[in-house]
């Protein structure tokens, strides 16, 4: 797998108050990279900085070899990054089709063809193509937000808690679509509160504690660690010793 996205020692926050300090991360094409950690660990803030919604005060966001730190969000989208926030992720007054058209606003050509490809991936949306997005269920809105982001064929797709508040049926569907998107070659970076789901579907996992890198590694190895103890504040050495797992430094 080849690296598509890299964060190098990123510090970012709101105003003068940093939320993330010196965070590094790498995400590969065709892989699912998941961020987990306790509430307040800075996971969503880091995604906003990656998408250009927040400007890092230090460090770099590198997309396919280009430093996009400080770029405006629309420019980062054009460069190949899609971002799906947890809330306010669709245009509720527009139809499903119109939402998808909005997702292709900078696409030079082939919008109809791409829409057909996307609707093939999301048959629920095809059936609801003329409905207003505001009338959809929470799970359908999440899938519409994902589908809209895919209209520009992103190299990286950022998903911020896509299963938050969804019924179990839609949680499974959203993760199935996420896996399919990654297997199609897109790098998918997911913030997920459900640790079990994250470990089940991820290729690589990063744990953030208090806004900093704590541990990262292949999902199968991270799953062997005492995550409950980690979330409650054990340091890295104690966590590795208690779990019998030794992971390399954060890459």
XYZ file of C-alpha atoms in Angstrom:
251
model
C 0.000 0.000 0.000
C 1.136 3.532 -0.714
C 0.822 6.470 1.631
C -1.771 9.047 0.541
C -2.145 11.203 3.642
C 0.372 12.168 6.290
C 0.149 14.438 9.300
C 3.520 15.511 10.678
C 3.620 16.863 14.246
C 0.359 18.795 13.932
C -0.697 21.177 16.686
C -4.156 22.700 16.320
C -6.974 24.068 18.420
C -9.464 26.880 18.801
C -8.076 30.366 19.218
C -4.992 30.245 21.404
C -5.957 26.959 23.075
C -4.401 23.858 21.465
C -6.481 20.678 21.435
C -4.035 18.470 19.534
C -0.323 18.733 20.213
C 2.412 17.286 17.998
C 0.160 14.622 16.432
C 1.440 12.484 13.571
C -0.550 10.075 11.419
C -0.183 8.170 8.160
C -2.959 6.705 5.981
C -2.527 4.405 3.002
C -4.504 3.974 -0.202
C -7.107 1.221 0.038
C -6.906 1.055 3.831
C -9.155 2.066 6.723
C -7.334 4.113 9.344
C -9.305 4.635 12.554
C -8.846 7.190 15.325
C -10.090 6.146 18.750
C -9.710 7.541 22.226
C -11.747 8.876 25.136
C -14.107 11.818 24.771
C -12.172 15.057 24.468
C -9.087 13.419 22.998
C -9.148 15.729 19.971
C -10.138 13.218 17.306
C -12.735 15.373 15.546
C -10.552 18.463 15.881
C -7.747 16.637 14.098
C -10.082 15.711 11.235
C -11.180 19.348 10.900
C -7.548 20.435 10.683
C -6.899 17.774 8.048
C -9.848 19.016 5.971
C -8.778 22.664 6.243
C -11.579 23.790 8.563
C -8.976 24.631 11.208
C -5.491 25.966 10.545
C -2.668 24.127 12.358
C -0.363 26.358 14.377
C 2.456 23.888 13.803
C 3.166 20.821 11.669
C 2.096 19.762 8.191
C -0.826 18.059 6.477
C 0.534 16.305 3.386
C -1.860 14.988 0.723
C -0.262 12.890 -2.012
C 3.080 14.557 -1.447
C 1.746 18.136 -1.335
C 1.750 20.221 1.820
C -1.859 21.423 2.077
C -1.511 22.946 5.544
C -3.404 26.204 5.689
C -5.193 25.664 2.372
C -8.851 26.646 2.276
C -11.272 23.681 2.432
C -12.525 24.003 -1.160
C -8.945 23.851 -2.428
C -8.239 20.732 -0.363
C -11.392 19.143 -1.793
C -10.151 19.851 -5.311
C -6.822 18.267 -4.392
C -8.554 14.969 -3.582
C -9.934 14.973 -0.051
C -13.544 14.370 1.003
C -14.839 15.186 4.470
C -18.084 14.035 6.110
C -18.885 15.715 9.444
C -21.045 13.938 11.989
C -23.815 16.566 11.923
C -25.082 19.067 9.337
C -23.717 16.804 6.630
C -26.487 17.158 4.017
C -28.608 19.965 2.526
C -31.977 19.083 4.090
C -34.111 21.184 1.731
C -32.590 19.610 -1.388
C -33.425 16.210 -2.847
C -31.020 13.290 -2.773
C -30.146 13.896 -6.412
C -29.600 17.610 -5.823
C -27.308 16.837 -2.887
C -25.212 14.616 -5.119
C -25.079 17.339 -7.761
C -23.828 19.759 -5.101
C -21.092 17.264 -4.291
C -19.906 17.491 -7.888
C -19.836 21.289 -8.015
C -16.190 21.440 -9.117
C -16.255 18.325 -11.270
C -15.372 19.381 -14.837
C -17.359 16.628 -16.577
C -19.026 13.263 -16.142
C -21.370 14.240 -13.302
C -24.260 12.056 -14.480
C -22.026 9.060 -15.042
C -20.449 9.454 -11.616
C -23.874 9.809 -10.022
C -24.917 6.495 -11.550
C -21.789 4.846 -10.138
C -22.415 6.286 -6.691
C -26.095 5.308 -6.663
C -25.058 1.794 -7.651
C -23.060 1.694 -4.414
C -25.983 3.095 -2.372
C -29.213 1.470 -3.611
C -31.189 2.954 -0.685
C -30.450 6.387 -2.101
C -31.538 5.443 -5.601
C -34.947 4.485 -4.248
C -35.160 7.834 -2.440
C -33.613 9.937 -5.210
C -36.448 12.479 -5.322
C -36.986 12.776 -1.580
C -35.763 15.770 0.376
C -32.682 14.895 2.384
C -34.346 16.276 5.504
C -36.993 13.544 5.266
C -34.451 10.704 5.295
C -33.590 8.602 8.322
C -30.343 9.289 10.164
C -28.674 6.319 8.523
C -29.795 7.377 5.063
C -28.505 10.905 5.659
C -25.122 9.529 6.652
C -24.961 7.428 3.511
C -26.023 10.429 1.423
C -23.225 12.497 2.971
C -20.744 9.744 2.124
C -22.120 9.430 -1.400
C -21.921 13.179 -1.951
C -18.272 13.204 -0.879
C -17.577 10.415 -3.368
C -18.878 12.469 -6.290
C -15.397 13.949 -6.759
C -13.544 10.598 -6.618
C -11.521 11.554 -3.524
C -8.200 9.923 -2.827
C -8.869 10.345 0.908
C -12.256 10.248 2.646
C -12.535 11.574 6.209
C -15.524 10.305 8.228
C -16.277 11.847 11.620
C -18.254 9.363 13.750
C -20.392 8.150 10.839
C -22.296 5.646 13.014
C -23.044 8.017 15.891
C -26.687 7.771 16.975
C -27.676 5.312 14.245
C -29.857 2.234 14.584
C -27.917 -1.075 14.517
C -29.150 -1.895 11.012
C -27.653 1.299 9.631
C -24.463 0.971 11.639
C -23.742 -2.274 9.799
C -24.639 -0.738 6.436
C -22.440 2.308 6.954
C -19.478 0.143 7.864
C -20.131 -2.170 4.912
C -20.040 0.864 2.601
C -16.909 2.163 4.301
C -15.132 -1.132 3.710
C -16.281 -1.191 0.065
C -14.995 2.361 -0.483
C -11.591 1.452 0.917
C -11.360 -1.737 -1.087
C -11.969 0.390 -4.162
C -8.646 2.111 -3.508
C -9.669 5.154 -1.460
C -7.888 5.876 1.811
C -10.578 6.148 4.511
C -9.859 7.830 7.848
C -12.592 7.320 10.452
C -13.206 8.742 13.903
C -15.203 6.069 15.717
C -16.487 6.035 19.301
C -17.434 2.349 19.193
C -14.042 0.761 19.824
C -15.168 -2.769 18.995
C -16.455 -1.685 15.578
C -13.301 0.286 14.945
C -11.049 -2.664 15.678
C -13.236 -5.036 13.659
C -13.055 -2.999 10.468
C -9.800 -1.043 10.637
C -6.495 -1.856 9.029
C -4.545 0.546 11.226
C -5.542 2.204 14.500
C -4.344 5.365 16.210
C -5.176 6.026 19.844
C -5.250 9.653 20.934
C -5.097 10.535 24.622
C -5.434 14.149 25.776
C -4.831 15.417 22.259
C -1.609 13.508 21.679
C -0.487 10.319 19.973
C -0.453 7.470 22.463
C -0.162 4.229 20.493
C -0.711 3.159 16.905
C -0.456 -0.148 15.115
C -2.287 -2.793 13.096
C -5.830 -3.277 14.392
C -5.232 -6.905 15.383
C -2.314 -5.916 17.610
C -4.036 -2.920 19.167
C -7.048 -5.158 19.929
C -4.851 -7.272 22.197
C -4.102 -4.311 24.439
C -5.961 -3.314 27.591
C -7.809 -0.427 25.994
C -9.954 0.220 29.032
C -6.854 0.848 31.103
C -5.356 3.001 28.351
C -8.453 5.173 28.163
C -8.312 5.587 31.938
C -4.791 6.942 31.790
C -2.148 4.208 31.921
C 1.035 5.267 30.228
C 2.303 3.447 27.150
C 4.877 1.311 28.931
C 2.347 0.097 31.517
C -0.232 -0.643 28.839
C 2.212 -2.676 26.757
C 3.450 -4.578 29.779
C -0.063 -5.381 30.973
C -1.115 -6.603 27.523
C 2.060 -8.412 26.505
C 2.143 -6.350 23.308
C 5.007 -4.176 22.136
C 4.259 -1.744 19.330
C 6.714 0.437 17.400
C 6.716 4.192 17.989
C 3.994 6.201 16.249
C 4.929 6.303 12.576
